mmCIF file of C-alpha atoms in Angstrom:
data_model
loop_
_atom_site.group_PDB
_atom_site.id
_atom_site.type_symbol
_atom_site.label_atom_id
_atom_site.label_comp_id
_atom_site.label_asym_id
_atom_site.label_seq_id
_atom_site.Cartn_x
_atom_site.Cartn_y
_atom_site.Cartn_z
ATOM 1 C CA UNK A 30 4.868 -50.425 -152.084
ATOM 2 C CA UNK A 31 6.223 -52.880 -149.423
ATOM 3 C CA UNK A 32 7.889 -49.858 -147.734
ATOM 4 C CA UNK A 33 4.272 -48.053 -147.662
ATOM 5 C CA UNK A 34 2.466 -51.360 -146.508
ATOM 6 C CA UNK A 35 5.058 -51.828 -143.441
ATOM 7 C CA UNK A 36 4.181 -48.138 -142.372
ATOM 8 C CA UNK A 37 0.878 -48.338 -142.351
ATOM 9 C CA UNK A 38 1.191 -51.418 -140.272
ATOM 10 C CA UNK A 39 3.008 -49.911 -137.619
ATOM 11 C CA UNK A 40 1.179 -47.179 -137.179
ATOM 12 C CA UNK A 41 -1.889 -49.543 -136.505
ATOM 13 C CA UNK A 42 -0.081 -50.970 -133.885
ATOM 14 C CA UNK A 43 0.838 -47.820 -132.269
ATOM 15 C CA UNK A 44 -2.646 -46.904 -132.149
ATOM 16 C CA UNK A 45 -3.422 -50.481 -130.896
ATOM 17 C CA UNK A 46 -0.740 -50.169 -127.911
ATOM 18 C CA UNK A 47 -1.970 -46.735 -127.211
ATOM 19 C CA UNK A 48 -5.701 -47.720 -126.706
ATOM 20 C CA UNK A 49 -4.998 -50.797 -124.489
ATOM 21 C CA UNK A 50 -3.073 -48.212 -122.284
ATOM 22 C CA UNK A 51 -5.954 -45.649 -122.138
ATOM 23 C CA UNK A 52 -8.302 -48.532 -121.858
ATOM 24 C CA UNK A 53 -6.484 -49.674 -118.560
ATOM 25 C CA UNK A 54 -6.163 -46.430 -117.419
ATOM 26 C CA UNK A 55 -9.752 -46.135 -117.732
ATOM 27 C CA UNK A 56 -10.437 -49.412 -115.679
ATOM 28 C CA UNK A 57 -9.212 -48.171 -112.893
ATOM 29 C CA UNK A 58 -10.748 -47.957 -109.698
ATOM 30 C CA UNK A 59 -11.393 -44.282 -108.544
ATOM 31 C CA UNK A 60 -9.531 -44.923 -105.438
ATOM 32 C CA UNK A 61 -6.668 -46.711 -107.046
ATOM 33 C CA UNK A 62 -3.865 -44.455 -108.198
ATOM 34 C CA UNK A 63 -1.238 -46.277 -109.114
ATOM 35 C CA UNK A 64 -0.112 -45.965 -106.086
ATOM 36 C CA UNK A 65 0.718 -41.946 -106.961
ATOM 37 C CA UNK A 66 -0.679 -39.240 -104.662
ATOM 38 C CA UNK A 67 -4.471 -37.947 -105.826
ATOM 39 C CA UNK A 68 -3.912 -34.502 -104.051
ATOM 40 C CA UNK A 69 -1.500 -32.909 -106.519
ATOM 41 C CA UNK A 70 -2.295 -29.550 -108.594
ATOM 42 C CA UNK A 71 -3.142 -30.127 -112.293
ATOM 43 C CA UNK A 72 -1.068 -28.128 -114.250
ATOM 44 C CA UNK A 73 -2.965 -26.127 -117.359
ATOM 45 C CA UNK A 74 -2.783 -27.535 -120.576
ATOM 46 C CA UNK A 75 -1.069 -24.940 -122.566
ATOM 47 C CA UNK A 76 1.109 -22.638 -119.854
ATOM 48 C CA UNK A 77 0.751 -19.404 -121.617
ATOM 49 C CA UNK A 78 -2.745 -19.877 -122.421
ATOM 50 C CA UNK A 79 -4.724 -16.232 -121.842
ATOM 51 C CA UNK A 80 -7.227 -16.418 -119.228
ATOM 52 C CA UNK A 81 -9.661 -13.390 -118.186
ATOM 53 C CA UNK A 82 -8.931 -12.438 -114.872
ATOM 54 C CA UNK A 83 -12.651 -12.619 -112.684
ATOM 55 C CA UNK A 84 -12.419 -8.634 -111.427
ATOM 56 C CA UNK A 85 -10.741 -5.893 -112.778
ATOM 57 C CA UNK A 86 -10.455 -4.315 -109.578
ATOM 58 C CA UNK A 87 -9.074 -7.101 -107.301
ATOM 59 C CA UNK A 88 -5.759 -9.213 -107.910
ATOM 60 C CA UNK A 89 -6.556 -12.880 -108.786
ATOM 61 C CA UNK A 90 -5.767 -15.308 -106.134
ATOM 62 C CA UNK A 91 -1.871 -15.427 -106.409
ATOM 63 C CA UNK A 92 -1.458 -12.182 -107.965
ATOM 64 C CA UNK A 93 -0.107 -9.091 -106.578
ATOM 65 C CA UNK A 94 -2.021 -7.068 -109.578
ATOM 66 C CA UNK A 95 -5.662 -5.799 -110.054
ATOM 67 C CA UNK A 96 -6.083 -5.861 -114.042
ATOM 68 C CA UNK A 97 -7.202 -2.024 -114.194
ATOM 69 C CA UNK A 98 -3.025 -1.283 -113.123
ATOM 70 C CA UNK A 99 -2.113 -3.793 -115.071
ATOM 71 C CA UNK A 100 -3.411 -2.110 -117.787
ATOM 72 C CA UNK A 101 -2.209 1.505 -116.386
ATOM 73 C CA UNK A 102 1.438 0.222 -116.872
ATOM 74 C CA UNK A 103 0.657 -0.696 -120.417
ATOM 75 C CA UNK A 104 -0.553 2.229 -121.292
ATOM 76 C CA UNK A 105 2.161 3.805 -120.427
ATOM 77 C CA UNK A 106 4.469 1.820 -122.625
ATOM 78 C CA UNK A 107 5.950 4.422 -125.481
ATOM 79 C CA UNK A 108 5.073 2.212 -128.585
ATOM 80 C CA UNK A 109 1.521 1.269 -126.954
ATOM 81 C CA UNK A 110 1.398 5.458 -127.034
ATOM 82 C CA UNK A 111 2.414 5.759 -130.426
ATOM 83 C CA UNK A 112 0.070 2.962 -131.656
ATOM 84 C CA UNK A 113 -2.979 4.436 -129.979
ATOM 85 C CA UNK A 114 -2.336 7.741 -131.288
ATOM 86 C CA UNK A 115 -2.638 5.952 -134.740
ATOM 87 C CA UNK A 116 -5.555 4.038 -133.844
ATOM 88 C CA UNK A 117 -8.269 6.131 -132.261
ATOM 89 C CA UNK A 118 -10.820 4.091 -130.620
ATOM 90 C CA UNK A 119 -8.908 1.311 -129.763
ATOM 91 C CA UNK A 120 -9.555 -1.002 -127.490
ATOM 92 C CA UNK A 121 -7.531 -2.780 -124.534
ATOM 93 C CA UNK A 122 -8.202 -6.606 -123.016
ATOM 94 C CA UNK A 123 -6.081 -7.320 -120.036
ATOM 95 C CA UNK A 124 -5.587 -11.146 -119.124
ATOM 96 C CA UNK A 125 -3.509 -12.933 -116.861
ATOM 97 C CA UNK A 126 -0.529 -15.257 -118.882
ATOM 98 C CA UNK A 127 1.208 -18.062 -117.311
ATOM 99 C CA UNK A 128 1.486 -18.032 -113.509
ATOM 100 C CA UNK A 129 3.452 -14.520 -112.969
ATOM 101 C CA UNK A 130 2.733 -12.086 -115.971
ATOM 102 C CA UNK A 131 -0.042 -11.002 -117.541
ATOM 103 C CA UNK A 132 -0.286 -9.538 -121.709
ATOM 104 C CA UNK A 133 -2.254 -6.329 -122.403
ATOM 105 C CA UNK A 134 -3.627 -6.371 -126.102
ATOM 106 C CA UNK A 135 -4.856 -3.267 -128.023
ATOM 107 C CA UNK A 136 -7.142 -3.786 -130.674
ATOM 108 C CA UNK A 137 -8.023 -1.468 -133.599
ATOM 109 C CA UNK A 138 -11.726 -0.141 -133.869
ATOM 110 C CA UNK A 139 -13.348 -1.979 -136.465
ATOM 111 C CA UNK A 140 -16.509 -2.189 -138.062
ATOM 112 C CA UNK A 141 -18.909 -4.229 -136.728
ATOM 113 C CA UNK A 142 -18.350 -8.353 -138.541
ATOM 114 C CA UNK A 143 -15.421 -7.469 -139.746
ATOM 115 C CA UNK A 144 -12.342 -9.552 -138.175
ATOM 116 C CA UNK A 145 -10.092 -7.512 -134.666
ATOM 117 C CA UNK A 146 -6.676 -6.478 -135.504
ATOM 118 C CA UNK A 147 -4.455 -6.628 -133.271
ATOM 119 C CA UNK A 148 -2.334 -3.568 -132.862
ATOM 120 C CA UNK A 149 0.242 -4.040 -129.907
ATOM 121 C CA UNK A 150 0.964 -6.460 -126.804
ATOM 122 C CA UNK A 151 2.321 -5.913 -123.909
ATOM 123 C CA UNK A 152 4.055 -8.718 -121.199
ATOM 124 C CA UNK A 153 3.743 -7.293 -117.900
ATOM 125 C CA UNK A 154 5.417 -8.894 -114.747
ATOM 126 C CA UNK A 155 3.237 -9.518 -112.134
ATOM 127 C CA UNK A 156 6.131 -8.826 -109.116
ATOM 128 C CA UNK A 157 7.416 -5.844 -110.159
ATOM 129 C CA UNK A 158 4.802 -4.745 -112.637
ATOM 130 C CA UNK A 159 7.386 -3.235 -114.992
ATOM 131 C CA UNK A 160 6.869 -4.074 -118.674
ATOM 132 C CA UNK A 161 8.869 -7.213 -119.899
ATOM 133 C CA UNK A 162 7.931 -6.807 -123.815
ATOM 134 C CA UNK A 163 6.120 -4.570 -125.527
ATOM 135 C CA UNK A 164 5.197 -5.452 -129.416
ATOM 136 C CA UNK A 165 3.612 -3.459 -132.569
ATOM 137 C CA UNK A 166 3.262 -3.452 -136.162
ATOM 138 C CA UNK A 167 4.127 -6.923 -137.662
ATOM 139 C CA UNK A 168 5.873 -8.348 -134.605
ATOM 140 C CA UNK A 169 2.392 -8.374 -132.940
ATOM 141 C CA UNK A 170 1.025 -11.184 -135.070
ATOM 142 C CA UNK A 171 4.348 -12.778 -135.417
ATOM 143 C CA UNK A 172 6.341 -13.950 -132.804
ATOM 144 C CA UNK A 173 9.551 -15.065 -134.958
ATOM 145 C CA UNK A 174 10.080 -11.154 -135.627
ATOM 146 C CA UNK A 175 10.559 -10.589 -132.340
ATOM 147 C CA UNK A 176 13.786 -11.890 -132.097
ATOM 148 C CA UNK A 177 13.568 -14.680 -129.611
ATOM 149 C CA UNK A 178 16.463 -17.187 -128.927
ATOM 150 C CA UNK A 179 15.881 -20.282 -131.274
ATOM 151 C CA UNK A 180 13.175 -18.748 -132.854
ATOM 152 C CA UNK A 181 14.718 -19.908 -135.729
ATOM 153 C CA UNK A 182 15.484 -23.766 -135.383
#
């Protein structure tokens, strides 16, 4: 009980100390930095995040790629073949991944309310545009299957 009580006491202070640091942060002026530079690039939250490029016929700014070859390549993948041959009617999204590939996704034809399922991936590398991965079945929803370095602890 002691042991519980001492916990719980220490994690209020934690969140104590953490909101007197945002707090400051908060209080300061907007031309005070800290004295760190105000001009740098933001980097996106989540790195791999999937973001719709703005044209499908132009590359994004920093991209060599329009989205329609992007695509093309995928297409041409053997499993994304196979799968589609399985799966008349599906459907493709293109979007750009990261800050050099991009990840084609093929989606089953469903009814309409019912949920997507997702059918195959595909990594494509933006420089070369030659496929870096190319996913199906169970390994599409799963990324441990895939056989990743440290996937597993």
């Amino acid at each position: 009980m002691l042991r519980a009580r001492g916990a719980a006491c220490a994690a209020a202070l934690l969140i104590v100390l953490l909101g007197a640091g945002a707090a400051a942060a908060q209080q300061r002026s907007p031309g005070n930095s800290g004295g760190l530079p105000t001009n740098l690039p933001r980097a996106p939250a989540d790195p791999n995040a999937l973001v719709r490029p703005p044209r499908d016929d132009a590359p994004p700014p920093g991209r060599g790629l329009t989205a329609l070859r992007v695509g093309a390549v995928a297409d041409g993948a053997a499993k994304v073949r196979r799968e589609r041959r399985e799966y008349p009617g599906a459907t493709r999204e293109v979007y750009l991944k990261g800050t050099d590939r991009w990840q084609v996704s093929y989606f089953a034809k469903t009814r309409p309310g019912t949920p997507r399922k997702e059918i195959a991936q595909v990594l494509i590398d933006d420089r070369s545009a030659r496929v870096l991965e190319a996913w199906t079945d169970y390994q599409v929803p799963w990324s441990m299957a895939r056989g990743y370095s440290g996937a597993f602890g």
